[in-house]
Tab-separated table of C-alpha atoms in Angstrom:
chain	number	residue	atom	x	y	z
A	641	UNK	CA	-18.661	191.215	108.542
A	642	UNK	CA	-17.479	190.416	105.329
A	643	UNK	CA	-13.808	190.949	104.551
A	644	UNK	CA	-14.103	193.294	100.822
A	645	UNK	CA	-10.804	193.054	98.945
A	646	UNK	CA	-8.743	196.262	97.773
A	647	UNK	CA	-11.065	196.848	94.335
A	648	UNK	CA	-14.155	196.766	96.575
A	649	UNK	CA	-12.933	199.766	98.953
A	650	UNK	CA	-13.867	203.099	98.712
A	651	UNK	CA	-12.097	205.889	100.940
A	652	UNK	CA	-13.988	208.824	100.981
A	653	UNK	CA	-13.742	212.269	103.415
A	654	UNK	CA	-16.554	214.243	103.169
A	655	UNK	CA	-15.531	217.893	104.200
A	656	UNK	CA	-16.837	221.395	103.713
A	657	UNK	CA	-17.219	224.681	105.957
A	658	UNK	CA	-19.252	224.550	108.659
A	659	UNK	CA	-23.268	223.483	108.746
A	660	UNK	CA	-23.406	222.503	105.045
A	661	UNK	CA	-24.833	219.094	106.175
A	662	UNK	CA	-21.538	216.836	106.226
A	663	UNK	CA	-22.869	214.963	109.349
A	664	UNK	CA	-26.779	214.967	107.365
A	665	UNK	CA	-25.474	213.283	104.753
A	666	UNK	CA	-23.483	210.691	106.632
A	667	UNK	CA	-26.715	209.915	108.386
A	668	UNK	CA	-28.885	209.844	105.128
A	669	UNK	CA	-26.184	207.552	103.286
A	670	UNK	CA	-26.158	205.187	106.441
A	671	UNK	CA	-30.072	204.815	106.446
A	672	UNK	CA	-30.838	204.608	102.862
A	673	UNK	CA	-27.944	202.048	102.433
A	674	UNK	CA	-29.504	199.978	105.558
A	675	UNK	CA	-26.473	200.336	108.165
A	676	UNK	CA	-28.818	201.791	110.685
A	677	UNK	CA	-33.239	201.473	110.786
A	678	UNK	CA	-33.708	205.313	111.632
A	679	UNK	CA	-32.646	208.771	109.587
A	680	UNK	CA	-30.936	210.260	112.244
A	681	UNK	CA	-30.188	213.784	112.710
A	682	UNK	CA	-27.795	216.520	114.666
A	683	UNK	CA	-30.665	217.931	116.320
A	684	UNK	CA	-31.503	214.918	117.768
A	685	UNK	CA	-28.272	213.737	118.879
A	686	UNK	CA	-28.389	211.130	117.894
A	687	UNK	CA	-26.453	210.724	114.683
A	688	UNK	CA	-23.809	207.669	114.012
A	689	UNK	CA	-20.499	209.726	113.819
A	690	UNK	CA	-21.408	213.053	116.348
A	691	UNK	CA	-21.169	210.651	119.749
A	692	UNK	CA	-19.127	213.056	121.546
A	693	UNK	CA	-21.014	214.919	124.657
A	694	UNK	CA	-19.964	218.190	123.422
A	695	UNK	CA	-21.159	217.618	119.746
A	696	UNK	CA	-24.558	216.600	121.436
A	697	UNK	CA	-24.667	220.263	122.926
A	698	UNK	CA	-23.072	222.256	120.563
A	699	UNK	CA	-24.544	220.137	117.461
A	700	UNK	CA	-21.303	220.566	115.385
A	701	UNK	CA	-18.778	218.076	114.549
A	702	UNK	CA	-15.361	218.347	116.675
A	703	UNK	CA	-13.866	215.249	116.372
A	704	UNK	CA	-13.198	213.057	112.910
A	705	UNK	CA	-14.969	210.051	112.764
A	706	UNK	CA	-15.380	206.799	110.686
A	707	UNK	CA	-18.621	204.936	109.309
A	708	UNK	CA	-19.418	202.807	106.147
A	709	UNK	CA	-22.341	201.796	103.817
A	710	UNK	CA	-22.670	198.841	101.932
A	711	UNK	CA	-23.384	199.412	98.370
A	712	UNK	CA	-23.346	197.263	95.086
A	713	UNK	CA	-21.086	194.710	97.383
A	714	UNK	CA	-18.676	197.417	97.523
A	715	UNK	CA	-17.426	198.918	101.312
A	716	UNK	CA	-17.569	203.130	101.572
A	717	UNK	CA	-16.060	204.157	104.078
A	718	UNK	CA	-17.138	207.413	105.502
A	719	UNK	CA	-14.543	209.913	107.183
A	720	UNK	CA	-16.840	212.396	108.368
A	721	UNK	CA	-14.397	215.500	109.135
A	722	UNK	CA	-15.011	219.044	110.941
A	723	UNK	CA	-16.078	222.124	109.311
A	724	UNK	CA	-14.757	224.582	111.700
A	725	UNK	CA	-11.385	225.814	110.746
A	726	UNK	CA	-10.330	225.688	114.699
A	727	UNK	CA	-10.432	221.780	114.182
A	728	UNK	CA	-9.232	221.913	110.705
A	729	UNK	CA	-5.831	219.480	111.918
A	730	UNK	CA	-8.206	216.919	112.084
A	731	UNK	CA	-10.273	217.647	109.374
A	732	UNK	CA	-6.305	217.167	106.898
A	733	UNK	CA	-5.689	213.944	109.069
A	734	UNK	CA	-9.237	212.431	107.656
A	735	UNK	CA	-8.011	213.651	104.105
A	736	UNK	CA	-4.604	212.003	104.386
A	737	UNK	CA	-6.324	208.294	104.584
A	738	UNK	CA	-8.825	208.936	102.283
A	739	UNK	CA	-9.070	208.051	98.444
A	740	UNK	CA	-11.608	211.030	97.183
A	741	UNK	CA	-13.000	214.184	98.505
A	742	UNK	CA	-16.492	214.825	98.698
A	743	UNK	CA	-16.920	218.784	99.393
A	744	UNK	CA	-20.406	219.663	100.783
A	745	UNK	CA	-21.303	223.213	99.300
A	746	UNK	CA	-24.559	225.386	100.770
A	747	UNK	CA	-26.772	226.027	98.127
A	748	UNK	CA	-27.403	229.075	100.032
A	749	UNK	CA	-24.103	230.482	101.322
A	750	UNK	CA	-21.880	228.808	98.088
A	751	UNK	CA	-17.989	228.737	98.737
A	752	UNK	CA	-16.750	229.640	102.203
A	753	UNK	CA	-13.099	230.269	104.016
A	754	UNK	CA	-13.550	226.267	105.021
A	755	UNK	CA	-14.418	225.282	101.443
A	756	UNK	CA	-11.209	226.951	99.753
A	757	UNK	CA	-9.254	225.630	103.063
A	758	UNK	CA	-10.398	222.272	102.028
A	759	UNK	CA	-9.811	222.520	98.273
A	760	UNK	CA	-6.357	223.478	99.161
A	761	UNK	CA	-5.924	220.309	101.123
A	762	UNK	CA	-7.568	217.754	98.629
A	763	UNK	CA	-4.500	219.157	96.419
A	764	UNK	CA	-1.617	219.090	98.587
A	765	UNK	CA	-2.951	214.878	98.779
A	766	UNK	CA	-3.745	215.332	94.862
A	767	UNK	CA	-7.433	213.772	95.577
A	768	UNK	CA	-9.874	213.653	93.229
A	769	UNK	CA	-13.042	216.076	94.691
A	770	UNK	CA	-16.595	215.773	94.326
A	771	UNK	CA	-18.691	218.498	94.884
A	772	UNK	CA	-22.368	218.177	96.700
A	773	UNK	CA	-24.470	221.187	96.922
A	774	UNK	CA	-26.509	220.831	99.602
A	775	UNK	CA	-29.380	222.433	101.405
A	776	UNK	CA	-31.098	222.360	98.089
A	777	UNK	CA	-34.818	222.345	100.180
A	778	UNK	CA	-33.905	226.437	101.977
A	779	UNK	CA	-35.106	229.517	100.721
A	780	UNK	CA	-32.606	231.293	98.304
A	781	UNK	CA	-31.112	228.247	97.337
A	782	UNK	CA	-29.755	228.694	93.996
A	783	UNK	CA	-27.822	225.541	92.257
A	784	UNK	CA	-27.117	227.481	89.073
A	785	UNK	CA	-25.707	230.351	91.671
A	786	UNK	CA	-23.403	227.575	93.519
A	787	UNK	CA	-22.139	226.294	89.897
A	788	UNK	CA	-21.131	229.546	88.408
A	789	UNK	CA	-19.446	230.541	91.511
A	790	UNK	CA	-17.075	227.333	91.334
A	791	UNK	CA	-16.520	227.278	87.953
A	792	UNK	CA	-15.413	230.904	88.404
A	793	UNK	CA	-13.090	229.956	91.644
A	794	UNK	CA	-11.706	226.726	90.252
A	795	UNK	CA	-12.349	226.522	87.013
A	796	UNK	CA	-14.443	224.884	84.339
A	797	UNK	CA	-13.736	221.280	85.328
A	798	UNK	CA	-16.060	222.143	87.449
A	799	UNK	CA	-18.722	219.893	85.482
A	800	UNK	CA	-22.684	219.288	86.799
A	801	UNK	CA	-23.413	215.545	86.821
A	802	UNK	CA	-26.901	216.756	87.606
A	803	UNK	CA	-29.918	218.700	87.262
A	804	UNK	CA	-31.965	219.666	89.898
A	805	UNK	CA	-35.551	219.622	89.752
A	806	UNK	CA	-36.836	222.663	91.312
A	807	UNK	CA	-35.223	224.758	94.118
A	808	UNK	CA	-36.347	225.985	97.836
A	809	UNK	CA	-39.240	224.026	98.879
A	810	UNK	CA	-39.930	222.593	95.637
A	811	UNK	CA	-36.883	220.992	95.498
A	812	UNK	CA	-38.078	217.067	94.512
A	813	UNK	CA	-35.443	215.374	92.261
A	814	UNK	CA	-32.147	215.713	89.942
A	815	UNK	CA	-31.880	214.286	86.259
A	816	UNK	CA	-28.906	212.644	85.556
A	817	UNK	CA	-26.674	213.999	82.898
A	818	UNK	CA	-25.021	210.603	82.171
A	819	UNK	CA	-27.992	208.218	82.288
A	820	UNK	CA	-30.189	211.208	81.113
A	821	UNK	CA	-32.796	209.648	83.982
A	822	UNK	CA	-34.514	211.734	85.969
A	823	UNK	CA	-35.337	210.383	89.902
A	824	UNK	CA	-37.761	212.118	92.129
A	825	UNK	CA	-38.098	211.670	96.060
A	826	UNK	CA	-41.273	212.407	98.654
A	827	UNK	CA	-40.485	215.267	101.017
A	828	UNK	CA	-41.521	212.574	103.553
A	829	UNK	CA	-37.704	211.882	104.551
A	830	UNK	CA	-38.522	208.023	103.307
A	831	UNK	CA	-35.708	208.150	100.947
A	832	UNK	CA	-37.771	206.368	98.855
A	833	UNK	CA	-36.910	207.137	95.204
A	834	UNK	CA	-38.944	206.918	92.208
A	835	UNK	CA	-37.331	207.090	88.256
A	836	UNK	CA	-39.676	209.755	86.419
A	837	UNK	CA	-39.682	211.330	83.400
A	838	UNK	CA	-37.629	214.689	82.739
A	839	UNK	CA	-39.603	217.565	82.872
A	840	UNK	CA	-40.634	218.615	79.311
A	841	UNK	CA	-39.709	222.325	80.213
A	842	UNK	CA	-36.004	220.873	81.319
A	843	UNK	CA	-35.652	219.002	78.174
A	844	UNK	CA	-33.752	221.793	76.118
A	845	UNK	CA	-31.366	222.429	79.539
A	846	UNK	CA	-30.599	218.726	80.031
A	847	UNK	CA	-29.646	218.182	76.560
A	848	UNK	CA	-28.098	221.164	76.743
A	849	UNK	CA	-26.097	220.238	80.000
A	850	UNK	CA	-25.286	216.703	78.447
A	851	UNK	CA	-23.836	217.625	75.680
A	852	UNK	CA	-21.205	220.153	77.322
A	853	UNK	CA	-20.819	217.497	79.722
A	854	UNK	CA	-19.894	214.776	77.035
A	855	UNK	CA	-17.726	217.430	75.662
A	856	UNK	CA	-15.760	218.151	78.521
A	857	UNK	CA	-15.160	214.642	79.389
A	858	UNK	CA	-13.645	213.797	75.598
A	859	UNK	CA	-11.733	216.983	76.049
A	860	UNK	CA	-9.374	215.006	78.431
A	861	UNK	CA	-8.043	212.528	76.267
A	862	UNK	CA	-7.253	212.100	72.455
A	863	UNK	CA	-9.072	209.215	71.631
A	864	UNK	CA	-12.523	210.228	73.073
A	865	UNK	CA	-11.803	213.372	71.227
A	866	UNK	CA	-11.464	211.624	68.115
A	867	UNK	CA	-14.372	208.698	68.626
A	868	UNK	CA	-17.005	212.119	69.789
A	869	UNK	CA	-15.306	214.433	66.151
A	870	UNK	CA	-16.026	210.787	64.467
A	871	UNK	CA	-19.420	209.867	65.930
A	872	UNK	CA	-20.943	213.107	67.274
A	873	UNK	CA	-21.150	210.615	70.669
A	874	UNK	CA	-20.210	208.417	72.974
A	875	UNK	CA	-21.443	205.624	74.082
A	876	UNK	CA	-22.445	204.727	77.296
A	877	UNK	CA	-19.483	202.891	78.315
A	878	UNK	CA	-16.740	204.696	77.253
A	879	UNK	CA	-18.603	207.647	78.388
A	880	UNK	CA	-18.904	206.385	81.771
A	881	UNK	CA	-15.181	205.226	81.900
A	882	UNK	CA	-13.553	208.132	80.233
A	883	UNK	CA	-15.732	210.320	83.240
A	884	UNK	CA	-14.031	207.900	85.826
A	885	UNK	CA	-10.258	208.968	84.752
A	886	UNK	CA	-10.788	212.560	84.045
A	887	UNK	CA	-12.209	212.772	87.870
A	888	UNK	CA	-9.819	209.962	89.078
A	889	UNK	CA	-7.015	212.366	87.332
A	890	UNK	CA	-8.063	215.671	89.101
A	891	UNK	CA	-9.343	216.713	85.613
A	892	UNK	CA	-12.765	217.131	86.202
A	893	UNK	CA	-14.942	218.338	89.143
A	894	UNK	CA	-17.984	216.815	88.899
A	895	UNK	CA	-21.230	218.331	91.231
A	896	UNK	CA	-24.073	217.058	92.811
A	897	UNK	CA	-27.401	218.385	93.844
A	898	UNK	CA	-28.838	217.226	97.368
A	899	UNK	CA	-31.026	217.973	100.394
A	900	UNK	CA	-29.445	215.669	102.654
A	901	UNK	CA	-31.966	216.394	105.642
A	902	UNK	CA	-34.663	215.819	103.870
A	903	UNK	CA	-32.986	212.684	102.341
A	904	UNK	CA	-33.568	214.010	98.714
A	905	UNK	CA	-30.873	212.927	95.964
A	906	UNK	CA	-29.008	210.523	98.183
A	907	UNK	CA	-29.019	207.529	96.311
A	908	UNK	CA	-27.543	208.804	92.909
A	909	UNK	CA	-24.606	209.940	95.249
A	910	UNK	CA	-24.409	206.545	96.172
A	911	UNK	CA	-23.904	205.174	93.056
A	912	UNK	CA	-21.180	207.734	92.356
A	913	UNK	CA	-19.423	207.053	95.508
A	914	UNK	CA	-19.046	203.598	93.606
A	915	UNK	CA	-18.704	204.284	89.552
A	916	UNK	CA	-16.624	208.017	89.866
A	917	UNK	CA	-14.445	207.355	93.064
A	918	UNK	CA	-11.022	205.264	92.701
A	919	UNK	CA	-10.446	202.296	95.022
A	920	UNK	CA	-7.503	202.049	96.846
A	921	UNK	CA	-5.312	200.912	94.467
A	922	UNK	CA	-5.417	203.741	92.154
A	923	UNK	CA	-2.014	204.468	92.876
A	924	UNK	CA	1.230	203.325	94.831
A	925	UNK	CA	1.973	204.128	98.279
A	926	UNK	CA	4.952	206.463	98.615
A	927	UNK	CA	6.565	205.748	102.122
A	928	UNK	CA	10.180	206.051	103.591
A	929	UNK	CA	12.238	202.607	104.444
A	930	UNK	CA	15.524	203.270	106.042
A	931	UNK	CA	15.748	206.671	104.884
A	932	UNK	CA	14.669	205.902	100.913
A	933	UNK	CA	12.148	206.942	99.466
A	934	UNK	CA	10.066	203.605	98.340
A	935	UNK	CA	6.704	203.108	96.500
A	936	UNK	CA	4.716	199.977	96.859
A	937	UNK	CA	1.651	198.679	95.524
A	938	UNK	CA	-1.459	198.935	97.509
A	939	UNK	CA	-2.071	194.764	97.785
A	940	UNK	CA	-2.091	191.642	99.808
A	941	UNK	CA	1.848	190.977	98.596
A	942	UNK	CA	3.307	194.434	99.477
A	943	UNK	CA	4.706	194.724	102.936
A	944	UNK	CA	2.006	196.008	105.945
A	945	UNK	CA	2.305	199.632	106.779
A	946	UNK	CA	-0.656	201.494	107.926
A	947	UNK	CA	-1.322	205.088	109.518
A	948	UNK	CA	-3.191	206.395	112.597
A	949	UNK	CA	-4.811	209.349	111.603
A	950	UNK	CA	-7.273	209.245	115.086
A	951	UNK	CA	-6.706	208.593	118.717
A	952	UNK	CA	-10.142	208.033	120.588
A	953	UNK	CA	-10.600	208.033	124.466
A	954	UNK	CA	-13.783	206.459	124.965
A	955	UNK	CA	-15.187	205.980	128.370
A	956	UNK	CA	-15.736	202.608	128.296
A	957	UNK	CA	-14.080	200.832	125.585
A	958	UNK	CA	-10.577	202.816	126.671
A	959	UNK	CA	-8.103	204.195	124.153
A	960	UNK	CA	-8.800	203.560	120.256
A	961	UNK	CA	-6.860	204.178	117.590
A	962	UNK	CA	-8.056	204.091	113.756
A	963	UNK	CA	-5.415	203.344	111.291
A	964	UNK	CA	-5.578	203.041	107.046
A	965	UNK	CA	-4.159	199.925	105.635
A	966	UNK	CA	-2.186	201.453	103.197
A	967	UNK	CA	-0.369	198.305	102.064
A	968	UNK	CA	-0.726	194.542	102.342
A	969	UNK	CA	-3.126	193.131	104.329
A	970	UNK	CA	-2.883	192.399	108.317
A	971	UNK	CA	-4.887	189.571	110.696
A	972	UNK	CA	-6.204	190.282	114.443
A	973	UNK	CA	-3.391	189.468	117.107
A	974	UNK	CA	-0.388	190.365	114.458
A	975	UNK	CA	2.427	191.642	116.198
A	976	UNK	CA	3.907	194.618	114.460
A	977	UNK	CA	6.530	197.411	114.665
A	978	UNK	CA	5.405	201.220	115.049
A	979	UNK	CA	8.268	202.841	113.371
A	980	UNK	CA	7.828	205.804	114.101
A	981	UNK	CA	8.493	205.071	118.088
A	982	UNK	CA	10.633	202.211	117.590
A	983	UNK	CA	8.502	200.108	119.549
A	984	UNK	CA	6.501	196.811	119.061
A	985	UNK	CA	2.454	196.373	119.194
A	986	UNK	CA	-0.232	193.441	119.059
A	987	UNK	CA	-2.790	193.855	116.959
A	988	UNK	CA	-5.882	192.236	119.134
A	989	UNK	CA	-9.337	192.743	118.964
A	990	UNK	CA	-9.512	194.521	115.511
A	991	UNK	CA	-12.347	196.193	114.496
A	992	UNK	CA	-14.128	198.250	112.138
A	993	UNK	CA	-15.698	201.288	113.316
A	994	UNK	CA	-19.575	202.223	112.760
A	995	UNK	CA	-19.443	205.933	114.495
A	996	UNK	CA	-18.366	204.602	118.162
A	997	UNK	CA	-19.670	201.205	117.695
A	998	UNK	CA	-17.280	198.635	117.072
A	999	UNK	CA	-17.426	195.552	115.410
A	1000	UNK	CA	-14.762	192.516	115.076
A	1001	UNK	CA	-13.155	191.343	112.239
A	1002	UNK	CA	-10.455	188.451	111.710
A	1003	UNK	CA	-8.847	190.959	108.921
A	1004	UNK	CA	-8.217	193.975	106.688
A	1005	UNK	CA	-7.323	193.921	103.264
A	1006	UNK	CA	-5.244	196.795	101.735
A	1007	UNK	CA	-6.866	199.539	101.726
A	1008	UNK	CA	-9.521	198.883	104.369
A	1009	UNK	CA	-9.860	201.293	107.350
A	1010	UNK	CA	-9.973	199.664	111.010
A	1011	UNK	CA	-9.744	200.422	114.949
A	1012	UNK	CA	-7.423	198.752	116.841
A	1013	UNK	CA	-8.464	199.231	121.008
A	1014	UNK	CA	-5.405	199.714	124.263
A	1015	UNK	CA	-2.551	200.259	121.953
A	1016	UNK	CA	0.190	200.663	124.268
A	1017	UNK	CA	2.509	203.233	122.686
A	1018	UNK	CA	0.717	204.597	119.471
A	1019	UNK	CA	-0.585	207.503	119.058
A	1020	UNK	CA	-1.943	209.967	115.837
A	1021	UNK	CA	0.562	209.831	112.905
A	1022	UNK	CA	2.083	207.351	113.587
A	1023	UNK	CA	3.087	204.449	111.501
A	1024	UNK	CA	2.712	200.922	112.193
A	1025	UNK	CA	4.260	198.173	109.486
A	1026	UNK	CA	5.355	194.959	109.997
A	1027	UNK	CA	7.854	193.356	113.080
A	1028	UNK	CA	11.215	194.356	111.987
A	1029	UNK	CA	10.667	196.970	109.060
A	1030	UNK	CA	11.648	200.291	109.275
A	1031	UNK	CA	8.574	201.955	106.866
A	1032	UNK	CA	7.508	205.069	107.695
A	1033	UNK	CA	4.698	207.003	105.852
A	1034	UNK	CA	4.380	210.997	106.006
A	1035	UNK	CA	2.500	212.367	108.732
A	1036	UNK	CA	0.379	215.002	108.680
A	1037	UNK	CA	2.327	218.436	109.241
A	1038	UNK	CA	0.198	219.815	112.799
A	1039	UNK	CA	0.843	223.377	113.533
């Protein structure tokens, strides 16, 4: 497994209310990016991050889990959460390690009690959110419906990044607002995407769409503002990069269209996972050290301090705990402190987690999220740094 550095991280929860597809999308992104040979799905029970017996029976996600996809040589991690507001302590511990939010929305039901749950979380972490409307393929889907109804909830950050090219069953595609490229899938589940033309009657929307789009990202800083007055445009590259901060910044929303069961608009997603969400490193690490507050920089020099935001019993492989890097970069067999207990650990046998598969690695850069198996004393928000510091990073608050 290759070791990614820092820049080449992404940390991204993907949350929502209950059966908008969270796990479906997980399983699309992991097969169209090559992790696994098969689309998998919840009815089958077979998907990567539902392994537990009761998520077989009830076919809902109970327990936060980890898997990544390996795009454009950059790592995604994957922390797929619950959507039932009974788990939703687990569901905030997922969001505390991750680096972006990516809300799945029904195209059908639009905002539930889990989604404004959710949105309240992403901004007590102040993470950037994506939205995904989903379930784009079901009768009385409505993307226009979903859009006006977050706008209207959260305001008119809320920006489409896309298109979508029909609705219900004729679902079959999404035209990008910032390429202006319009892709079209098979409703074969292949994944297989093809670039197409945009629909001559969508041509008057899209340019439409694009040009409130370009708007709204100049709108958030000065010197776009002056460069779109100036040129009537932007270009391509400072349109793409002035997009990246304003979502980076929790200025703008931006929203996807999807059927993630039917493996339609995955791809593009992709992509975005890797342009519009911020590495690691996008800002410090605020954390405690002998009763100061400290902030350090999330790289190979600062100090190791990581979190456990899981604790896995697993039948065979024994107790497992996930943890997020948050600062410097840690080996396999270190021996570190956990601060929070005042005790010491060994690091052996680090891993990185594919659902419950496990796979070894020699280390983790900052950043990087890993499973460490048989911890001795270590348990769910807790902090582990290195032998002889006293860092301690903010749990999450558990009723």
């Amino acid at each position: 497994m290759t070791v990614y550095a820092t820049e080449n991280i992404r940390n991204i929860a993907v949350v929502g209310h209950s059966d908008t597809g969270k796990t479906s999308l997980v399983s699309a992104l992991l097969f169209d990016s090559g992790a696994v040979n098969r689309l998998c799905k919840v009815d089958d029970a077979n998907t990567t991050t539902d392994f537990d017996d009761d998520e077989h029976d009830r076919k809902i996600t109970i327990n936060t889990a980890v898997a990544y996809i390996e795009h454009r040589e950059v790592k995604v991690n994957l922390i797929d959460v619950p959507g039932y507001g009974i788990f939703s302590t687990d569901a905030m511990q997922g969001l505390r390690v991750a680096d972006a939010a990516l809300m799945m929305i029904s195209a059908v039901g639009g905002i539930e009690v889990q989604t404004e749950k959710m949105w309240k979380a992403a901004a007590s972490f102040d993470l950037p959110v994506l939205f995904a409307v989903n379930l784009m393929d079901r009768d009385r889907a409505s993307y226009s419906r979903v859009v006006e109804a977050l706008q209207k909830k959260y305001g008119r950050e809320v920006t489409p990044l896309q298109l979508p090219i029909g609705e219900e069953s004729n679902f079959s595609g999404v035209v990008d607002l910032v390429s202006g490229k319009a892709f079209t899938w098979e409703h074969d589940e292949s994944g297989k995407v093809t670039e197409a033309d945009v629909p001559g009657d969508m041509a008057d929307d899209v340019a439409s769409a694009r040009e409130a789009l370009m708007e709204m990202v100049a709108e958030q800083d000065e010197e776009l503002m002056e460069k779109y007055l100036e040129e009537g445009e932007l270009d391509a590259e400072t349109f793409a990069g002035g997009l990246k901060n304003a979502i980076t910044a929790r200025e703008l929303f931006p929203v996807f269209a999807l059927a993630a069961a039917k493996n339609i608009g995955i791809q593009p997603l992709m992509d975005a996972m890797v342009d519009l969400a911020p590495s690691p490193d996008w800002r410090p690490v605020r954390a405690t050290v002998d009763g100061e507050e400290r902030e350090f920089a999330v790289s190979s020099d600062s100090p190791f301090a990581a979190y456990v935001f899981k604790s896995i019993s697993d039948p065979f492989a024994g107790h497992i705990t996930l943890m997020r890097v948050f600062s410097g970069g840690v080996a396999t067999d270190a021996n570190v402190s956990n601060s929070t207990r005042d005790s010491a650990e060994r690091l052996s046998a680090m891993s990185i987690a594919q659902g419950k598969d496990l796979e070894h690695v020699t280390e983790l850069a900052a950043g990087d999220i890993g499973a460490l198996p048989k911890l001795k004393d270590t348990h769910t928000g807790d902090t582990l740094c290195e032998a002889k510091q006293n860092i301690k990073l903010a749990p999450v608050a558990i009723p």
